[in-house]
GROMACS .gro file of C-alpha atoms in nm:
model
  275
    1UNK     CA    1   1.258   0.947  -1.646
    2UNK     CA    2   1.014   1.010  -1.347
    3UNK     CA    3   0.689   1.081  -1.283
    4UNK     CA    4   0.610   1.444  -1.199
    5UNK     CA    5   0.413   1.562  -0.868
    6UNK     CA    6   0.245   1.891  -0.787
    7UNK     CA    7   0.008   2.015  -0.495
    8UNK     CA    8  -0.113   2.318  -0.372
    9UNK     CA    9  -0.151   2.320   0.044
   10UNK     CA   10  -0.350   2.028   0.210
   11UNK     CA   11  -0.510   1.905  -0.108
   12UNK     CA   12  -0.237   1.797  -0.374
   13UNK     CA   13  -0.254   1.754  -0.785
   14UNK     CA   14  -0.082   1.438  -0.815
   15UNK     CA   15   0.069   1.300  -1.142
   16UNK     CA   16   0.242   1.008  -1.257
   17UNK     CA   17   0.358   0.881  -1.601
   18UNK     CA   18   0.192   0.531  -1.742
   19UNK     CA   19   0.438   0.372  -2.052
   20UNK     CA   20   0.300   0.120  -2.275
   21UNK     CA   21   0.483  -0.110  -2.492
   22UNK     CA   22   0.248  -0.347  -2.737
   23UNK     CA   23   0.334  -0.553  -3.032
   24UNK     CA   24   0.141  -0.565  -3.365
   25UNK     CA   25  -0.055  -0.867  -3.180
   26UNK     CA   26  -0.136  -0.667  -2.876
   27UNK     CA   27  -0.433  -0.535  -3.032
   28UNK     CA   28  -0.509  -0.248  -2.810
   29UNK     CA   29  -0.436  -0.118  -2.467
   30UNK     CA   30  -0.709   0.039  -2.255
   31UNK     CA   31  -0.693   0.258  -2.002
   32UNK     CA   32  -0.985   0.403  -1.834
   33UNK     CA   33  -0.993   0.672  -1.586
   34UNK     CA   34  -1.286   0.781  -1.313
   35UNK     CA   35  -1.241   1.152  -1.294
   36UNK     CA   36  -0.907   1.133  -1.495
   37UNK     CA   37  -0.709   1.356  -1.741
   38UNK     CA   38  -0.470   1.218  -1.931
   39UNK     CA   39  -0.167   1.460  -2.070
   40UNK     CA   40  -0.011   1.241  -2.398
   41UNK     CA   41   0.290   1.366  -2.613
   42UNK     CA   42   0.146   1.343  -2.939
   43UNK     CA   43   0.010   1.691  -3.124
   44UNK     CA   44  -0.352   1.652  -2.955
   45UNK     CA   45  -0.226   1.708  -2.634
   46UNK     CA   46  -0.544   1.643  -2.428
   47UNK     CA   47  -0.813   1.419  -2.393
   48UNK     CA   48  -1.024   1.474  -2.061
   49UNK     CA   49  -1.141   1.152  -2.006
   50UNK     CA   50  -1.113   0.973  -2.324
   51UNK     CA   51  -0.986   0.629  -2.384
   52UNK     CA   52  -0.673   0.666  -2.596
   53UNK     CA   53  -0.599   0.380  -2.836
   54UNK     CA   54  -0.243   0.240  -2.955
   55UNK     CA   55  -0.201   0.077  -3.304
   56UNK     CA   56  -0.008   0.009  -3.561
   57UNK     CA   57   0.300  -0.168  -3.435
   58UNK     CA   58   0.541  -0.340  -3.620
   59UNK     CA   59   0.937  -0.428  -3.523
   60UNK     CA   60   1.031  -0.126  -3.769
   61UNK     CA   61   0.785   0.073  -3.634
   62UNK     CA   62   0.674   0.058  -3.241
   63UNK     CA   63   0.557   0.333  -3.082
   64UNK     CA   64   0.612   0.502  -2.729
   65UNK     CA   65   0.336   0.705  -2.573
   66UNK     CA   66   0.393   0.863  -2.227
   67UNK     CA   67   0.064   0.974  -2.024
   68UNK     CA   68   0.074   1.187  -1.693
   69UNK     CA   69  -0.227   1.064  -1.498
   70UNK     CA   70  -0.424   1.266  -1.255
   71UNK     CA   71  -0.691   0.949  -1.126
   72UNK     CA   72  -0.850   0.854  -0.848
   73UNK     CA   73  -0.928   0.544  -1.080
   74UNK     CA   74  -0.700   0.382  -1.305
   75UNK     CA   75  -0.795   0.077  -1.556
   76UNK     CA   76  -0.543  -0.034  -1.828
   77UNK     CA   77  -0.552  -0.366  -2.036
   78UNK     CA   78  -0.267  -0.550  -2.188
   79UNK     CA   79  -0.206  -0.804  -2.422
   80UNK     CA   80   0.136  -0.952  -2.534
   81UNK     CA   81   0.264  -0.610  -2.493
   82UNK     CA   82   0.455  -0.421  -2.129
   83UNK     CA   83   0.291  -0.192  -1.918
   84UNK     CA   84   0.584   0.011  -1.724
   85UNK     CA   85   0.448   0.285  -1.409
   86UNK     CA   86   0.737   0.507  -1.371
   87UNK     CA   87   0.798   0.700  -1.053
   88UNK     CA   88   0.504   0.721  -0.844
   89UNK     CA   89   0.138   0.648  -0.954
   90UNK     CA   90  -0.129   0.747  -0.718
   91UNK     CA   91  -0.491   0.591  -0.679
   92UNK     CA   92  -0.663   0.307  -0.713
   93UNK     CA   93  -0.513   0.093  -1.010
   94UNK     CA   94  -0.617  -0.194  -1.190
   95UNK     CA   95  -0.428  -0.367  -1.445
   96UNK     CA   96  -0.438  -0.679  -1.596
   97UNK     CA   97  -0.200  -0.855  -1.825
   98UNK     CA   98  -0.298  -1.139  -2.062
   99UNK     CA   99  -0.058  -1.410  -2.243
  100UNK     CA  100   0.306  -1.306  -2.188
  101UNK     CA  101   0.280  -0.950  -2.090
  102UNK     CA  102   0.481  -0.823  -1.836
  103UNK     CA  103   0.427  -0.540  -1.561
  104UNK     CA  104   0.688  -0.340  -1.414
  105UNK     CA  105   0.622  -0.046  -1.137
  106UNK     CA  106   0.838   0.178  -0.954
  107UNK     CA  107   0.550   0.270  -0.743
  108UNK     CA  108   0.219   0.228  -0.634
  109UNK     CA  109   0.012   0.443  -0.365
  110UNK     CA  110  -0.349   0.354  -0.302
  111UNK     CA  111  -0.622   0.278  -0.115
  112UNK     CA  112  -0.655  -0.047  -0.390
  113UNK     CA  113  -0.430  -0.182  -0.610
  114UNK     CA  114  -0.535  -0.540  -0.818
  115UNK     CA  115  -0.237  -0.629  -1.054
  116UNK     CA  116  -0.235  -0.975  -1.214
  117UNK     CA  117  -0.043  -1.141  -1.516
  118UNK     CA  118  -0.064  -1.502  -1.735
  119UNK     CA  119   0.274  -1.556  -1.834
  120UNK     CA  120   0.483  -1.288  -1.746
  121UNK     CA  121   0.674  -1.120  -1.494
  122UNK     CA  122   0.509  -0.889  -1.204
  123UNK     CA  123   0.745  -0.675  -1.074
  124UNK     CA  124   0.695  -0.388  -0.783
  125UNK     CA  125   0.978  -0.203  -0.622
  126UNK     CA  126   0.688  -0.025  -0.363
  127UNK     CA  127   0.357  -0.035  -0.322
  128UNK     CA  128   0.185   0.152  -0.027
  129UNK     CA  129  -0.202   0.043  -0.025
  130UNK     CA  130  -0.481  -0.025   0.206
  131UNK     CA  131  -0.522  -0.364   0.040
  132UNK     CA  132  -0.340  -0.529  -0.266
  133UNK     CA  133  -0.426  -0.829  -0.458
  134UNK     CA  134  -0.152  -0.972  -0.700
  135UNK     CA  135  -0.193  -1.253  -0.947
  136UNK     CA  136  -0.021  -1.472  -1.185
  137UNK     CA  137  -0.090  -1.790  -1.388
  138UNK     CA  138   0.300  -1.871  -1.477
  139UNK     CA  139   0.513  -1.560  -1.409
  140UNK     CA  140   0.742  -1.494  -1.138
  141UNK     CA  141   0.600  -1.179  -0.869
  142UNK     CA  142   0.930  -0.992  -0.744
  143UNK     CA  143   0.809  -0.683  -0.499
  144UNK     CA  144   1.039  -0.454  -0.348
  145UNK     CA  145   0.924  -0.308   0.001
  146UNK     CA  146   0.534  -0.343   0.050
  147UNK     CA  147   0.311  -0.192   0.297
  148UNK     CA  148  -0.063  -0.263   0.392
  149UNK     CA  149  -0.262  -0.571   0.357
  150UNK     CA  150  -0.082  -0.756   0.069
  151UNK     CA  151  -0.230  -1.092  -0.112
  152UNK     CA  152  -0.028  -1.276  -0.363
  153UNK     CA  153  -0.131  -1.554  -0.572
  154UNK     CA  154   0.077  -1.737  -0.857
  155UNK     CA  155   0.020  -2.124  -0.952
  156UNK     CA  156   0.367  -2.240  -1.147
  157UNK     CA  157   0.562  -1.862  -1.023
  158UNK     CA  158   0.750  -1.790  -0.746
  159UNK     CA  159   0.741  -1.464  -0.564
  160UNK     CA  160   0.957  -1.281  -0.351
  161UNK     CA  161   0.927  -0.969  -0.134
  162UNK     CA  162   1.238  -0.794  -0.037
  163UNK     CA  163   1.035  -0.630   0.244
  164UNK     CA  164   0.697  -0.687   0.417
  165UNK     CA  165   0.532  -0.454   0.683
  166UNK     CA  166   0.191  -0.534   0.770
  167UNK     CA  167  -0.043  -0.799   0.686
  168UNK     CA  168   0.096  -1.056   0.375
  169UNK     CA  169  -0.105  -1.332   0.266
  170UNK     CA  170   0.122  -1.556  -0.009
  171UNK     CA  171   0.058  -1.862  -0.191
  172UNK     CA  172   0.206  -2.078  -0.456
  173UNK     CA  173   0.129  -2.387  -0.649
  174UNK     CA  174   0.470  -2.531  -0.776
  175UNK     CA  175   0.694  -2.256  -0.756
  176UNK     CA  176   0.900  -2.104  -0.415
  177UNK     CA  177   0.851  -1.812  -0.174
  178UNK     CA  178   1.147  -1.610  -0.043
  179UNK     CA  179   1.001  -1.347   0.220
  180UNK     CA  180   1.149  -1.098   0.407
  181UNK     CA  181   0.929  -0.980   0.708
  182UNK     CA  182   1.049  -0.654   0.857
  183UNK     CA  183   0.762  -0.546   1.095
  184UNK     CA  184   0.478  -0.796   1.142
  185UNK     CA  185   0.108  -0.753   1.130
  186UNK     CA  186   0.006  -1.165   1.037
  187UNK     CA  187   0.191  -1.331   0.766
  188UNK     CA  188   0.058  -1.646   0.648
  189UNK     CA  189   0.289  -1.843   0.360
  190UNK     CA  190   0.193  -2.169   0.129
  191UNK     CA  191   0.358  -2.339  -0.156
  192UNK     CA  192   0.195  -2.650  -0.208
  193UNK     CA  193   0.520  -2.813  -0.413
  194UNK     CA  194   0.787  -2.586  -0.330
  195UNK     CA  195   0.988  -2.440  -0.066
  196UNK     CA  196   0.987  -2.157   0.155
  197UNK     CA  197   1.244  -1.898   0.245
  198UNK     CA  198   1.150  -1.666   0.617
  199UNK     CA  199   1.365  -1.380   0.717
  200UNK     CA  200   1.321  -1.215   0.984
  201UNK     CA  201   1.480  -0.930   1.194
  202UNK     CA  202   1.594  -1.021   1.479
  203UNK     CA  203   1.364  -0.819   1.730
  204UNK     CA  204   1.060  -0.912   1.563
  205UNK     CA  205   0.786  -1.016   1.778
  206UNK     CA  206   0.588  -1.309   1.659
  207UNK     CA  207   0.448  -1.649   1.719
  208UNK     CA  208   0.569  -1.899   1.497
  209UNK     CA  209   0.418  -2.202   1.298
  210UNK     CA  210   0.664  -2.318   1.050
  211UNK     CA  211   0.510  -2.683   0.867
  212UNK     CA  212   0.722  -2.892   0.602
  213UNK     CA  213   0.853  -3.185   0.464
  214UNK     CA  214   1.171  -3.056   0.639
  215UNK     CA  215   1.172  -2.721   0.857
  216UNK     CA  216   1.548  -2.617   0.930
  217UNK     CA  217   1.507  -2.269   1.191
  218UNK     CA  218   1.888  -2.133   1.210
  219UNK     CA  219   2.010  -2.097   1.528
  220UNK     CA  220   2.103  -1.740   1.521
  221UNK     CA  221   1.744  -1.661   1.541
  222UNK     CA  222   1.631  -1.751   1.938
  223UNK     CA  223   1.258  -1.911   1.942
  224UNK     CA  224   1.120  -1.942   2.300
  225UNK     CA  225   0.883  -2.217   2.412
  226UNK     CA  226   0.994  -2.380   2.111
  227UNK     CA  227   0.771  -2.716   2.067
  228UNK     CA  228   0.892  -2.982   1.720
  229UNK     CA  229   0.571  -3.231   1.623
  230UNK     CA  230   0.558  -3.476   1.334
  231UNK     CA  231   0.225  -3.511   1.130
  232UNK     CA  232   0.218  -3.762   0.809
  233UNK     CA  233   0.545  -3.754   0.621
  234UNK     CA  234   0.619  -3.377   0.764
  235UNK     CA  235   0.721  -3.164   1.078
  236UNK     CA  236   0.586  -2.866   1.261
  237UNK     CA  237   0.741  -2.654   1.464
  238UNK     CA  238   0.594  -2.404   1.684
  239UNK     CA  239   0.764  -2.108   1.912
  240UNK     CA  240   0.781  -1.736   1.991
  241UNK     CA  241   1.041  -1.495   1.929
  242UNK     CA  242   1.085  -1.218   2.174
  243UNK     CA  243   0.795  -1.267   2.383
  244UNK     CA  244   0.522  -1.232   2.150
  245UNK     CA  245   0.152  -1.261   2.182
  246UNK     CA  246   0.035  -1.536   1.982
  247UNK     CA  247  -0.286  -1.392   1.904
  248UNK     CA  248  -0.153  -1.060   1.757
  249UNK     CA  249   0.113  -1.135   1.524
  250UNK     CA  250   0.207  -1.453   1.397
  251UNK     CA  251   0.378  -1.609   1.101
  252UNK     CA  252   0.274  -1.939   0.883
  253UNK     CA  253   0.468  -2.080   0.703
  254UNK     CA  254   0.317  -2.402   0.523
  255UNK     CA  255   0.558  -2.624   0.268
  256UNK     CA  256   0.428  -3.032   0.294
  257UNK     CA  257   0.625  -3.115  -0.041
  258UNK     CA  258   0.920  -2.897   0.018
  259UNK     CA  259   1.159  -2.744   0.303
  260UNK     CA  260   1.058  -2.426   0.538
  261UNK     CA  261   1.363  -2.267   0.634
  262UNK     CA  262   1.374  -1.968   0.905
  263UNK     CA  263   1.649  -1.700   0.976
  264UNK     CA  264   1.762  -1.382   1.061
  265UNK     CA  265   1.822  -1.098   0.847
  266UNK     CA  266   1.959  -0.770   0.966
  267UNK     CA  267   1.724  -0.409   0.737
  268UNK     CA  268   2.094  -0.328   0.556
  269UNK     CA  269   2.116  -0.685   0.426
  270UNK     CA  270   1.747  -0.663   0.291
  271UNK     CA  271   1.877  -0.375   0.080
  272UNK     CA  272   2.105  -0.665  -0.136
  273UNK     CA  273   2.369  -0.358  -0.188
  274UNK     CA  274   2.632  -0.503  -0.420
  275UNK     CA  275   3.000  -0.472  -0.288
   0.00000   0.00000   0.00000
């Protein structure tokens, strides 16, 4: 399934389908559009800015309805159910996801996107956004290949990004982060009780201040100017790779309960193709 796109010349129609999955104690799904049209596969085929309402679910019973969303403004609410964004869903989205809901997108493109969850999983293959803020109580936030200024929160979760390019702001309570930073803007990484995973191509420019309990840097990746100091029961090491300006891009990476480790990581490995 995929999420249909028109346009005509410089200014495009764009469209992109919106699933929605919620159990009998879901209650209701919203979703609100600004200058929106929603297209749904039931017999009333339109309803020009309406907000369409999903009942009557059972586990002999539960009901699919596809949109195609034309928005410049997109607002859904979950609860105990899934919210799935197939193929590409443009404008500024909000969605939120209470008790163990779970989100799933293929992609995002916006000037905005706010995404956060309670319990359940937040998963992103791309987003491609001015400014993103993702959130989660207890679920895990797995993200593809992100681009813009990208915040991620999660107190007991871990997260991962496959891919960052830009600006990535990441922090955990108990759980671990595993980043992969392709081209740099300033990357700044916490987990306050668990461990840290950097990789990093091998040309990447950037100053360095890796912090932890333990900080192992492999030696494949060469750090220049390399200084180690020890502060209360941890270690921080400080460096540049490839002659970079430390006031332009930099990466942080802070772990004072757990390890920060640093390596290399050639693009075709970030791509985790199976043999």
């Amino acid at each position: 399934m995929f999420a249909p796109r028109w346009g005509w010349g410089l200014g495009s129609l764009q469209l992109g389908q919106l699933q929605v999955w919620a159990a009998e104690a879901a209650g209701r799904w919203a979703c609100r559009a600004c200058q929106t049209r929603l297209y749904g596969s039931g017999p009333d085929e339109r309803w020009p800015g309406s907000d369409p309402e999903v009942s009557g679910f059972g586990p002999a019973g539960r009901t699919l309805k596809e949109w195609a969303l034309l928005s410049q403004k997109l607002h859904v609410q979950t609860r105990g159910g899934k919210v799935i964004c197939l193929g590409t869903v443009y404008g500024n989205i909000d969605i939120c996801a209470s008790d163990k809901s779970t989100v799933t997108v293929d992609k995002l493109q916006g000037s905005s996107v706010n995404i956060s969850t309670e319990d359940g999983l937040l998963k992103a293959k791309y987003l491609y956004t001015e400014s993103s803020f993702l959130s989660s109580a207890a679920g895990d936030i797995t993200l593809g290949s992100v681009h813009g200024n990208i915040t991620l929160q999660s107190k007991m979760g871990n997260i991962t990004v496959d891919s960052s390019s830009g600006c990535l702001k990441a922090s955990t309570h108990q759980g671990a982060l595993d980043v992969y930073v392709s081209q740099l803007g300033k990357v700044e990484l916490k987990s306050h009780k668990g461990s840290i995973l950097v990789k990093v191509t091998s040309s990447l420019q950037a100053h360095l201040q890796l912090s932890g309990k333990e900080v192992d840097v492999n030696s494949e990746v060469h750090v220049q100017e390399m200084a180690e100091a020890h502060k209360d029961d941890g270690i921080i090491i400080t460096g540049l790779m490839n002659q970079a300006n430390k006031h332009e891009k930099w990466i942080k990476a802070d772990a004072p309960k757990g390890t920060v480790s640093f390596r290399s990581q050639s693009w075709f490995q970030s791509l985790k193709l199976q043999d």
